[in-house]
PDB file of C-alpha atoms in Angstrom:
ATOM      1  CA  MET A  20      -9.441 -48.981 -21.622  1.00 52.00           C
ATOM      2  CA  ARG A  21      -6.845 -46.486 -20.433  1.00 49.00           C
ATOM      3  CA  ALA A  22      -6.473 -46.939 -16.696  1.00 46.00           C
ATOM      4  CA  ARG A  23      -6.606 -43.274 -15.758  1.00 48.00           C
ATOM      5  CA  THR A  24      -9.838 -42.883 -17.698  1.00 49.00           C
ATOM      6  CA  ILE A  25     -11.379 -45.881 -15.966  1.00 47.00           C
ATOM      7  CA  ILE A  26     -10.600 -44.617 -12.461  1.00 46.00           C
ATOM      8  CA  LEU A  27     -11.965 -41.188 -13.378  1.00 45.00           C
ATOM      9  CA  VAL A  28     -15.138 -42.853 -14.648  1.00 45.00           C
ATOM     10  CA  LEU A  29     -15.431 -44.695 -11.349  1.00 48.00           C
ATOM     11  CA  ILE A  30     -14.928 -41.494  -9.388  1.00 48.00           C
ATOM     12  CA  ALA A  31     -17.445 -39.659 -11.562  1.00 45.00           C
ATOM     13  CA  SER A  32     -19.955 -42.463 -11.149  1.00 43.00           C
ATOM     14  CA  ILE A  33     -19.533 -42.386  -7.392  1.00 44.00           C
ATOM     15  CA  CYS A  34     -19.774 -38.595  -7.451  1.00 44.00           C
ATOM     16  CA  SER A  35     -23.134 -38.850  -9.166  1.00 42.00           C
ATOM     17  CA  LEU A  36     -24.491 -40.500  -6.013  1.00 42.00           C
ATOM     18  CA  ALA A  37     -25.138 -37.266  -4.174  1.00 42.00           C
ATOM     19  CA  ALA A  38     -26.089 -38.693  -0.795  1.00 45.00           C
ATOM     20  CA  CYS A  39     -23.037 -39.519   1.281  1.00 45.00           C
ATOM     21  CA  SER A  40     -24.612 -42.788   2.419  1.00 48.00           C
ATOM     22  CA  LYS A  41     -24.594 -43.969  -1.206  1.00 54.00           C
ATOM     23  CA  ILE A  42     -20.843 -43.475  -1.731  1.00 60.00           C
ATOM     24  CA  SER A  43     -19.965 -46.897  -0.357  1.00 66.00           C
ATOM     25  CA  LEU A  44     -22.706 -48.396  -2.556  1.00 68.00           C
ATOM     26  CA  GLY A  45     -21.118 -46.790  -5.601  1.00 74.00           C
ATOM     27  CA  TYR A  46     -17.691 -48.039  -4.575  1.00 79.00           C
ATOM     28  CA  ARG A  47     -18.911 -51.607  -4.088  1.00 80.00           C
ATOM     29  CA  ASN A  48     -20.476 -51.504  -7.551  1.00 81.00           C
ATOM     30  CA  ALA A  49     -17.487 -49.831  -9.213  1.00 83.00           C
ATOM     31  CA  PRO A  50     -16.588 -52.871 -11.378  1.00 86.00           C
ATOM     32  CA  LEU A  51     -20.104 -52.920 -12.842  1.00 85.00           C
ATOM     33  CA  LEU A  52     -20.099 -49.158 -13.480  1.00 83.00           C
ATOM     34  CA  ALA A  53     -16.725 -49.366 -15.212  1.00 86.00           C
ATOM     35  CA  THR A  54     -17.803 -52.376 -17.274  1.00 88.00           C
ATOM     36  CA  LEU A  55     -20.845 -50.488 -18.526  1.00 88.00           C
ATOM     37  CA  TRP A  56     -18.601 -47.580 -19.532  1.00 88.00           C
ATOM     38  CA  VAL A  57     -16.164 -49.875 -21.377  1.00 90.00           C
ATOM     39  CA  ASP A  58     -19.067 -51.562 -23.185  1.00 90.00           C
ATOM     40  CA  ASP A  59     -20.379 -48.180 -24.285  1.00 90.00           C
ATOM     41  CA  VAL A  60     -16.994 -46.922 -25.515  1.00 91.00           C
ATOM     42  CA  PHE A  61     -15.642 -50.079 -27.151  1.00 94.00           C
ATOM     43  CA  ASP A  62     -18.760 -52.190 -27.854  1.00 95.00           C
ATOM     44  CA  LEU A  63     -16.824 -55.383 -27.143  1.00 95.00           C
ATOM     45  CA  PRO A  64     -18.155 -58.867 -27.937  1.00 96.00           C
ATOM     46  CA  GLY A  65     -19.558 -60.848 -25.036  1.00 95.00           C
ATOM     47  CA  ALA A  66     -16.453 -62.910 -24.246  1.00 97.00           C
ATOM     48  CA  GLN A  67     -14.192 -59.852 -24.131  1.00 96.00           C
ATOM     49  CA  SER A  68     -16.736 -57.881 -22.090  1.00 95.00           C
ATOM     50  CA  ASP A  69     -16.833 -60.762 -19.599  1.00 97.00           C
ATOM     51  CA  ALA A  70     -13.029 -60.651 -19.412  1.00 97.00           C
ATOM     52  CA  VAL A  71     -13.128 -56.922 -18.670  1.00 95.00           C
ATOM     53  CA  ARG A  72     -15.673 -57.440 -15.897  1.00 95.00           C
ATOM     54  CA  ALA A  73     -13.653 -60.285 -14.327  1.00 96.00           C
ATOM     55  CA  ALA A  74     -10.477 -58.187 -14.490  1.00 95.00           C
ATOM     56  CA  LEU A  75     -12.273 -55.253 -12.876  1.00 93.00           C
ATOM     57  CA  ASP A  76     -13.615 -57.510 -10.124  1.00 94.00           C
ATOM     58  CA  GLU A  77     -10.078 -58.678  -9.306  1.00 95.00           C
ATOM     59  CA  THR A  78      -8.812 -55.101  -9.461  1.00 93.00           C
ATOM     60  CA  TRP A  79     -11.493 -54.112  -6.930  1.00 93.00           C
ATOM     61  CA  ASN A  80     -10.404 -57.005  -4.690  1.00 94.00           C
ATOM     62  CA  TRP A  81      -6.905 -55.510  -4.759  1.00 94.00           C
ATOM     63  CA  HIS A  82      -8.062 -51.925  -4.291  1.00 93.00           C
ATOM     64  CA  VAL A  83     -10.364 -52.576  -1.335  1.00 92.00           C
ATOM     65  CA  GLY A  84      -7.332 -53.340   0.820  1.00 92.00           C
ATOM     66  CA  ALA A  85      -4.351 -51.014   1.282  1.00 94.00           C
ATOM     67  CA  PRO A  86      -4.963 -48.932  -1.881  1.00 93.00           C
ATOM     68  CA  ARG A  87      -8.421 -47.927  -0.627  1.00 93.00           C
ATOM     69  CA  LEU A  88      -6.829 -46.759   2.615  1.00 95.00           C
ATOM     70  CA  GLU A  89      -4.281 -44.781   0.600  1.00 94.00           C
ATOM     71  CA  LEU A  90      -7.116 -43.115  -1.336  1.00 92.00           C
ATOM     72  CA  ILE A  91      -8.856 -42.251   1.949  1.00 94.00           C
ATOM     73  CA  ALA A  92      -5.647 -40.704   3.271  1.00 95.00           C
ATOM     74  CA  LEU A  93      -5.274 -38.760   0.033  1.00 93.00           C
ATOM     75  CA  MET A  94      -8.790 -37.330   0.359  1.00 92.00           C
ATOM     76  CA  ARG A  95      -8.167 -36.322   3.958  1.00 95.00           C
ATOM     77  CA  GLU A  96      -4.827 -34.696   3.229  1.00 95.00           C
ATOM     78  CA  THR A  97      -6.378 -32.786   0.317  1.00 94.00           C
ATOM     79  CA  ALA A  98      -9.027 -31.454   2.699  1.00 95.00           C
ATOM     80  CA  ASP A  99      -6.391 -30.512   5.274  1.00 96.00           C
ATOM     81  CA  ARG A 100      -4.332 -28.586   2.727  1.00 95.00           C
ATOM     82  CA  LEU A 101      -7.334 -26.351   2.088  1.00 95.00           C
ATOM     83  CA  ASP A 102      -6.986 -24.963   5.621  1.00 94.00           C
ATOM     84  CA  ARG A 103      -4.269 -22.625   4.343  1.00 92.00           C
ATOM     85  CA  PRO A 104      -3.826 -20.514   1.200  1.00 93.00           C
ATOM     86  CA  VAL A 105      -3.400 -22.885  -1.715  1.00 93.00           C
ATOM     87  CA  ARG A 106      -0.115 -22.840  -3.572  1.00 94.00           C
ATOM     88  CA  GLU A 107       0.496 -24.157  -7.053  1.00 94.00           C
ATOM     89  CA  ALA A 108       2.678 -26.831  -5.426  1.00 94.00           C
ATOM     90  CA  ASP A 109      -0.375 -28.087  -3.505  1.00 94.00           C
ATOM     91  CA  VAL A 110      -2.376 -28.464  -6.704  1.00 93.00           C
ATOM     92  CA  ALA A 111       0.541 -30.154  -8.459  1.00 92.00           C
ATOM     93  CA  TRP A 112       0.846 -32.532  -5.481  1.00 94.00           C
ATOM     94  CA  ALA A 113      -2.838 -33.499  -5.755  1.00 91.00           C
ATOM     95  CA  PHE A 114      -2.639 -34.107  -9.508  1.00 89.00           C
ATOM     96  CA  ASP A 115       0.492 -36.202  -9.084  1.00 92.00           C
ATOM     97  CA  ALA A 116      -0.925 -38.193  -6.160  1.00 92.00           C
ATOM     98  CA  PHE A 117      -4.107 -39.120  -8.001  1.00 88.00           C
ATOM     99  CA  ASP A 118      -2.102 -39.960 -11.139  1.00 88.00           C
ATOM    100  CA  ARG A 119       0.166 -42.308  -9.194  1.00 91.00           C
ATOM    101  CA  HIS A 120      -2.875 -43.935  -7.610  1.00 91.00           C
ATOM    102  CA  SER A 121      -4.586 -44.468 -10.960  1.00 87.00           C
ATOM    103  CA  ASP A 122      -1.362 -45.751 -12.543  1.00 90.00           C
ATOM    104  CA  ALA A 123      -1.045 -48.409  -9.822  1.00 92.00           C
ATOM    105  CA  LEU A 124      -4.670 -49.402 -10.373  1.00 90.00           C
ATOM    106  CA  GLY A 125      -4.041 -49.524 -14.116  1.00 91.00           C
ATOM    107  CA  ARG A 126      -1.117 -51.897 -13.801  1.00 94.00           C
ATOM    108  CA  VAL A 127      -3.200 -54.343 -11.766  1.00 95.00           C
ATOM    109  CA  PHE A 128      -6.143 -54.092 -14.166  1.00 94.00           C
ATOM    110  CA  ALA A 129      -3.876 -54.557 -17.202  1.00 95.00           C
ATOM    111  CA  THR A 130      -2.341 -57.724 -15.739  1.00 97.00           C
ATOM    112  CA  GLN A 131      -5.719 -59.183 -14.848  1.00 97.00           C
ATOM    113  CA  LEU A 132      -7.164 -58.356 -18.267  1.00 96.00           C
ATOM    114  CA  ALA A 133      -4.221 -59.906 -20.127  1.00 97.00           C
ATOM    115  CA  ARG A 134      -4.677 -63.136 -18.139  1.00 97.00           C
ATOM    116  CA  ARG A 135      -8.277 -63.437 -19.273  1.00 97.00           C
ATOM    117  CA  TRP A 136      -8.396 -61.858 -22.740  1.00 97.00           C
ATOM    118  CA  PRO A 137      -9.844 -64.301 -25.321  1.00 97.00           C
ATOM    119  CA  ALA A 138      -8.868 -64.058 -28.976  1.00 97.00           C
ATOM    120  CA  MET A 139     -11.185 -62.081 -31.261  1.00 96.00           C
ATOM    121  CA  THR A 140     -12.170 -63.095 -34.749  1.00 97.00           C
ATOM    122  CA  LEU A 141     -11.213 -60.703 -37.534  1.00 96.00           C
ATOM    123  CA  ASP A 142     -14.886 -59.796 -37.996  1.00 97.00           C
ATOM    124  CA  GLU A 143     -15.250 -58.970 -34.291  1.00 97.00           C
ATOM    125  CA  ALA A 144     -12.131 -56.804 -34.340  1.00 97.00           C
ATOM    126  CA  THR A 145     -13.403 -55.029 -37.443  1.00 97.00           C
ATOM    127  CA  ASP A 146     -16.715 -54.295 -35.708  1.00 97.00           C
ATOM    128  CA  VAL A 147     -14.856 -52.715 -32.770  1.00 97.00           C
ATOM    129  CA  GLU A 148     -12.716 -50.723 -35.212  1.00 97.00           C
ATOM    130  CA  GLN A 149     -15.810 -49.355 -36.957  1.00 97.00           C
ATOM    131  CA  HIS A 150     -17.461 -48.497 -33.644  1.00 97.00           C
ATOM    132  CA  LEU A 151     -14.417 -46.525 -32.490  1.00 96.00           C
ATOM    133  CA  ALA A 152     -14.200 -44.753 -35.849  1.00 97.00           C
ATOM    134  CA  ALA A 153     -17.853 -43.715 -35.513  1.00 97.00           C
ATOM    135  CA  ARG A 154     -17.198 -42.279 -32.044  1.00 95.00           C
ATOM    136  CA  ARG A 155     -14.237 -40.294 -33.343  1.00 95.00           C
ATOM    137  CA  ALA A 156     -16.370 -38.991 -36.194  1.00 96.00           C
ATOM    138  CA  GLU A 157     -18.966 -37.773 -33.681  1.00 93.00           C
ATOM    139  CA  LEU A 158     -16.288 -35.911 -31.726  1.00 91.00           C
ATOM    140  CA  ALA A 159     -14.828 -34.419 -34.913  1.00 92.00           C
ATOM    141  CA  GLU A 160     -18.273 -33.205 -35.950  1.00 92.00           C
ATOM    142  CA  GLU A 161     -18.833 -31.686 -32.508  1.00 87.00           C
ATOM    143  CA  LEU A 162     -15.534 -29.818 -32.715  1.00 86.00           C
ATOM    144  CA  ALA A 163     -16.226 -28.629 -36.244  1.00 88.00           C
ATOM    145  CA  ASP A 164     -19.671 -27.317 -35.289  1.00 85.00           C
ATOM    146  CA  ASN A 165     -18.389 -25.182 -32.405  1.00 82.00           C
ATOM    147  CA  THR A 166     -15.868 -22.351 -32.335  1.00 83.00           C
ATOM    148  CA  LEU A 167     -13.282 -22.245 -29.547  1.00 79.00           C
ATOM    149  CA  GLU A 168     -15.429 -19.598 -27.875  1.00 82.00           C
ATOM    150  CA  GLN A 169     -18.490 -21.849 -27.998  1.00 84.00           C
ATOM    151  CA  GLN A 170     -16.433 -24.759 -26.654  1.00 81.00           C
ATOM    152  CA  ALA A 171     -15.220 -22.518 -23.818  1.00 83.00           C
ATOM    153  CA  LEU A 172     -18.797 -21.622 -22.892  1.00 85.00           C
ATOM    154  CA  GLN A 173     -19.831 -25.285 -22.941  1.00 85.00           C
ATOM    155  CA  ARG A 174     -16.877 -26.253 -20.744  1.00 86.00           C
ATOM    156  CA  THR A 175     -17.670 -23.423 -18.363  1.00 88.00           C
ATOM    157  CA  GLU A 176     -21.300 -24.495 -18.003  1.00 89.00           C
ATOM    158  CA  LYS A 177     -20.301 -28.084 -17.279  1.00 88.00           C
ATOM    159  CA  LEU A 178     -17.548 -27.068 -14.880  1.00 89.00           C
ATOM    160  CA  VAL A 179     -19.821 -24.697 -12.977  1.00 91.00           C
ATOM    161  CA  ASP A 180     -22.358 -27.518 -12.526  1.00 90.00           C
ATOM    162  CA  ASP A 181     -19.610 -29.774 -11.159  1.00 86.00           C
ATOM    163  CA  LEU A 182     -18.184 -27.038  -8.941  1.00 90.00           C
ATOM    164  CA  GLU A 183     -21.557 -26.286  -7.388  1.00 90.00           C
ATOM    165  CA  ASP A 184     -21.815 -29.912  -6.327  1.00 86.00           C
ATOM    166  CA  TRP A 185     -18.418 -29.623  -4.632  1.00 88.00           C
ATOM    167  CA  PHE A 186     -18.293 -26.008  -3.460  1.00 92.00           C
ATOM    168  CA  GLY A 187     -21.890 -24.874  -3.275  1.00 91.00           C
ATOM    169  CA  GLU A 188     -23.132 -21.895  -5.285  1.00 93.00           C
ATOM    170  CA  VAL A 189     -20.548 -20.366  -7.636  1.00 93.00           C
ATOM    171  CA  THR A 190     -20.595 -16.561  -7.628  1.00 94.00           C
ATOM    172  CA  ASP A 191     -21.001 -14.427 -10.743  1.00 93.00           C
ATOM    173  CA  ALA A 192     -17.440 -13.150 -10.373  1.00 94.00           C
ATOM    174  CA  GLN A 193     -16.140 -16.714 -10.205  1.00 94.00           C
ATOM    175  CA  GLN A 194     -18.071 -17.635 -13.343  1.00 91.00           C
ATOM    176  CA  VAL A 195     -16.509 -14.685 -15.177  1.00 91.00           C
ATOM    177  CA  PHE A 196     -13.063 -15.816 -14.011  1.00 93.00           C
ATOM    178  CA  ILE A 197     -13.739 -19.352 -15.276  1.00 92.00           C
ATOM    179  CA  VAL A 198     -15.037 -18.438 -18.723  1.00 89.00           C
ATOM    180  CA  ARG A 199     -12.135 -16.031 -19.335  1.00 89.00           C
ATOM    181  CA  ASN A 200      -9.471 -18.455 -18.162  1.00 92.00           C
ATOM    182  CA  GLU A 201      -7.038 -19.991 -20.625  1.00 91.00           C
ATOM    183  CA  ALA A 202      -7.897 -23.467 -19.341  1.00 90.00           C
ATOM    184  CA  MET A 203     -11.367 -23.180 -20.901  1.00 89.00           C
ATOM    185  CA  ARG A 204      -9.919 -22.370 -24.335  1.00 84.00           C
ATOM    186  CA  LEU A 205      -7.532 -25.209 -24.967  1.00 84.00           C
ATOM    187  CA  ASP A 206      -7.920 -26.771 -28.407  1.00 82.00           C
ATOM    188  CA  ARG A 207      -9.206 -30.347 -28.248  1.00 81.00           C
ATOM    189  CA  HIS A 208      -8.123 -31.378 -31.756  1.00 82.00           C
ATOM    190  CA  ILE A 209      -4.809 -32.758 -30.512  1.00 84.00           C
ATOM    191  CA  TRP A 210      -6.721 -35.266 -28.373  1.00 85.00           C
ATOM    192  CA  LEU A 211      -8.796 -36.304 -31.364  1.00 89.00           C
ATOM    193  CA  ARG A 212      -5.552 -37.141 -33.170  1.00 90.00           C
ATOM    194  CA  GLU A 213      -4.198 -38.884 -30.079  1.00 91.00           C
ATOM    195  CA  ARG A 214      -7.404 -40.887 -29.760  1.00 93.00           C
ATOM    196  CA  GLU A 215      -7.079 -42.009 -33.377  1.00 95.00           C
ATOM    197  CA  ARG A 216      -3.484 -43.114 -32.736  1.00 94.00           C
ATOM    198  CA  ARG A 217      -4.429 -45.024 -29.570  1.00 95.00           C
ATOM    199  CA  HIS A 218      -7.380 -46.693 -31.263  1.00 96.00           C
ATOM    200  CA  GLY A 219      -5.169 -47.732 -34.165  1.00 97.00           C
ATOM    201  CA  GLU A 220      -2.691 -49.357 -31.780  1.00 96.00           C
ATOM    202  CA  LEU A 221      -5.488 -51.221 -30.000  1.00 96.00           C
ATOM    203  CA  ILE A 222      -7.040 -52.576 -33.189  1.00 97.00           C
ATOM    204  CA  ASP A 223      -3.659 -53.789 -34.402  1.00 97.00           C
ATOM    205  CA  ILE A 224      -3.066 -55.530 -31.062  1.00 97.00           C
ATOM    206  CA  ILE A 225      -6.415 -57.322 -30.919  1.00 96.00           C
ATOM    207  CA  LYS A 226      -6.199 -58.385 -34.554  1.00 97.00           C
ATOM    208  CA  ARG A 227      -2.816 -59.981 -33.760  1.00 96.00           C
ATOM    209  CA  ASN A 228      -4.164 -61.361 -30.455  1.00 95.00           C
ATOM    210  CA  ASP A 229      -1.054 -60.062 -28.713  1.00 97.00           C
ATOM    211  CA  VAL A 230      -2.032 -60.149 -25.023  1.00 97.00           C
ATOM    212  CA  ALA A 231       1.391 -58.940 -23.864  1.00 97.00           C
ATOM    213  CA  ALA A 232       1.023 -55.860 -26.057  1.00 97.00           C
ATOM    214  CA  LEU A 233      -2.535 -55.377 -24.772  1.00 97.00           C
ATOM    215  CA  GLU A 234      -1.259 -55.363 -21.186  1.00 97.00           C
ATOM    216  CA  ASP A 235       1.382 -52.788 -22.122  1.00 96.00           C
ATOM    217  CA  TRP A 236      -1.195 -50.681 -24.022  1.00 96.00           C
ATOM    218  CA  VAL A 237      -3.416 -50.459 -20.937  1.00 94.00           C
ATOM    219  CA  ALA A 238      -0.756 -50.101 -18.253  1.00 94.00           C
ATOM    220  CA  ASN A 239       1.916 -47.969 -19.909  1.00 92.00           C
ATOM    221  CA  TRP A 240      -0.071 -45.446 -21.913  1.00 90.00           C
ATOM    222  CA  ARG A 241       2.071 -42.561 -20.636  1.00 88.00           C
ATOM    223  CA  GLU A 242       5.295 -44.129 -21.886  1.00 91.00           C
ATOM    224  CA  ARG A 243       3.724 -44.952 -25.271  1.00 90.00           C
ATOM    225  CA  ARG A 244       2.758 -41.360 -26.078  1.00 91.00           C
ATOM    226  CA  PRO A 245       4.620 -39.528 -28.858  1.00 92.00           C
ATOM    227  CA  ALA A 246       6.873 -36.651 -27.831  1.00 93.00           C
ATOM    228  CA  ALA A 247       4.463 -33.991 -29.122  1.00 90.00           C
ATOM    229  CA  ALA A 248       1.600 -35.352 -26.982  1.00 90.00           C
ATOM    230  CA  VAL A 249       3.852 -35.507 -23.907  1.00 92.00           C
ATOM    231  CA  ALA A 250       4.956 -31.910 -24.384  1.00 93.00           C
ATOM    232  CA  GLU A 251       1.385 -30.693 -24.895  1.00 91.00           C
ATOM    233  CA  THR A 252       0.179 -32.597 -21.827  1.00 90.00           C
ATOM    234  CA  GLN A 253       2.887 -31.027 -19.695  1.00 92.00           C
ATOM    235  CA  ARG A 254       2.042 -27.555 -21.007  1.00 93.00           C
ATOM    236  CA  ARG A 255      -1.632 -28.036 -20.211  1.00 92.00           C
ATOM    237  CA  GLU A 256      -0.939 -29.427 -16.755  1.00 91.00           C
ATOM    238  CA  VAL A 257       0.753 -26.159 -15.822  1.00 93.00           C
ATOM    239  CA  ILE A 258      -2.275 -24.230 -17.106  1.00 94.00           C
ATOM    240  CA  TYR A 259      -4.641 -26.434 -15.083  1.00 93.00           C
ATOM    241  CA  TRP A 260      -2.507 -26.124 -11.953  1.00 93.00           C
ATOM    242  CA  ARG A 261      -2.625 -22.335 -12.231  1.00 94.00           C
ATOM    243  CA  PHE A 262      -6.369 -22.367 -12.878  1.00 94.00           C
ATOM    244  CA  TRP A 263      -7.126 -24.457  -9.790  1.00 94.00           C
ATOM    245  CA  THR A 264      -4.709 -22.480  -7.634  1.00 95.00           C
ATOM    246  CA  ASP A 265      -6.376 -19.214  -8.639  1.00 95.00           C
ATOM    247  CA  PHE A 266      -9.899 -20.602  -8.281  1.00 95.00           C
ATOM    248  CA  LEU A 267      -9.286 -22.093  -4.841  1.00 95.00           C
ATOM    249  CA  ASN A 268      -7.776 -18.837  -3.605  1.00 95.00           C
ATOM    250  CA  ARG A 269     -10.857 -16.989  -4.898  1.00 94.00           C
ATOM    251  CA  ALA A 270     -13.216 -19.371  -3.087  1.00 95.00           C
ATOM    252  CA  THR A 271     -15.183 -18.059  -0.124  1.00 96.00           C
ATOM    253  CA  PRO A 272     -14.667 -19.542   3.359  1.00 96.00           C
ATOM    254  CA  ALA A 273     -18.089 -21.194   3.034  1.00 96.00           C
ATOM    255  CA  GLN A 274     -17.100 -22.805  -0.273  1.00 96.00           C
ATOM    256  CA  ILE A 275     -13.832 -24.129   1.169  1.00 96.00           C
ATOM    257  CA  ALA A 276     -15.702 -25.530   4.162  1.00 96.00           C
ATOM    258  CA  HIS A 277     -18.182 -27.194   1.785  1.00 94.00           C
ATOM    259  CA  VAL A 278     -15.520 -29.009  -0.234  1.00 93.00           C
ATOM    260  CA  GLN A 279     -13.593 -29.999   2.898  1.00 95.00           C
ATOM    261  CA  ARG A 280     -16.750 -31.454   4.405  1.00 93.00           C
ATOM    262  CA  ARG A 281     -17.461 -33.372   1.198  1.00 90.00           C
ATOM    263  CA  LEU A 282     -13.957 -34.838   1.040  1.00 91.00           C
ATOM    264  CA  ARG A 283     -13.963 -35.846   4.705  1.00 93.00           C
ATOM    265  CA  GLU A 284     -17.435 -37.365   4.534  1.00 90.00           C
ATOM    266  CA  TRP A 285     -16.440 -39.402   1.505  1.00 88.00           C
ATOM    267  CA  ALA A 286     -13.265 -40.555   3.201  1.00 91.00           C
ATOM    268  CA  THR A 287     -15.279 -41.665   6.231  1.00 92.00           C
ATOM    269  CA  GLU A 288     -17.808 -43.443   4.026  1.00 88.00           C
ATOM    270  CA  LEU A 289     -15.110 -45.267   2.065  1.00 89.00           C
ATOM    271  CA  ALA A 290     -13.480 -46.244   5.344  1.00 92.00           C
ATOM    272  CA  SER A 291     -16.752 -47.937   6.340  1.00 89.00           C
ATOM    273  CA  VAL A 292     -16.706 -50.300   3.350  1.00 87.00           C
ATOM    274  CA  GLU A 293     -16.515 -53.853   4.626  1.00 83.00           C
ATOM    275  CA  VAL A 294     -13.714 -55.957   3.183  1.00 83.00           C
ATOM    276  CA  PRO A 295     -15.035 -59.361   2.032  1.00 78.00           C
ATOM    277  CA  GLU A 296     -14.211 -62.009   4.601  1.00 73.00           C
ATOM    278  CA  LYS A 297     -12.049 -64.104   2.288  1.00 69.00           C
ATOM    279  CA  LEU A 298      -9.914 -61.031   1.549  1.00 68.00           C
ATOM    280  CA  ALA A 299      -9.798 -59.910   5.173  1.00 61.00           C
ATOM    281  CA  GLN A 300      -8.469 -63.349   6.115  1.00 59.00           C
ATOM    282  CA  GLY A 301      -5.468 -62.765   3.893  1.00 55.00           C
ATOM    283  CA  GLN A 302      -6.440 -64.682   0.762  1.00 45.00           C
ATOM    284  CA  ASP A 303      -4.454 -63.461  -2.232  1.00 48.00           C
ATOM    285  CA  ALA A 304      -6.675 -60.806  -3.822  1.00 43.00           C
ATOM    286  CA  LEU A 305      -5.131 -61.474  -7.209  1.00 44.00           C
ATOM    287  CA  CYS A 306      -5.480 -65.237  -7.140  1.00 44.00           C
ATOM    288  CA  THR A 307      -7.321 -66.426 -10.235  1.00 37.00           C
ATOM    289  CA  THR A 308      -7.660 -70.062  -9.180  1.00 33.00           C
ATOM    290  CA  CYS A 309      -8.833 -69.715  -5.534  1.00 34.00           C
TER     291      CYS A 309
END
């Protein structure tokens, strides 16, 4: 239930709605989409799944106000920055801006979830533990079955599909650049170990029914990382920044125009989302008793 992952799932779910007119539909249904993802990843019992959905609903009520407008402004500024040659500082700015946005969302979600989280039985917690272990085993098997070169090719294929949705057709030269780039060859085993650590923390928390620790686990995942994971994340961020800087500066004028149009259309569509009347009238979006 890491907050950054949840917002990325929401964005990805919205992105899957290709027609611009469906973006606002995806946004309005974001709590449902995120709940389905959480259910798939964690396989929570009914009472806990209901708590997640209620917390996501309240988080949406918060986000549809000023934070939604901030996200719209972020999309528009990102599009504007593409009018000039892209610098690594521009890419770093975008990463940091989206991270700060997702962190704010995560803190609200964590608070709302902690308010609603019902205690699990030991058997229920054990079932979740076994489900998470099975998912890690699947990832470990996938990594073992593929060399780094094979993983790079798989990442390239997926990335090219995503890029063509954003930029239009990717040229052969751009595909060669992508597959040869260091960003496509980063070892994923460290994240398997980090996932095991995070899962272990979560299981310990829910077995103890420590809602304060659960709130901290969701909201402050960056601060809870071990030093080695922090250092590796920072190293990879630099690699990603360089990759995106180089790719954007290799993009054709038509590709840049395509992604700018997409960002601006989405911003306009999100701006058209109607705020529920009770929220527009100033009712506390985080009130749990109204």
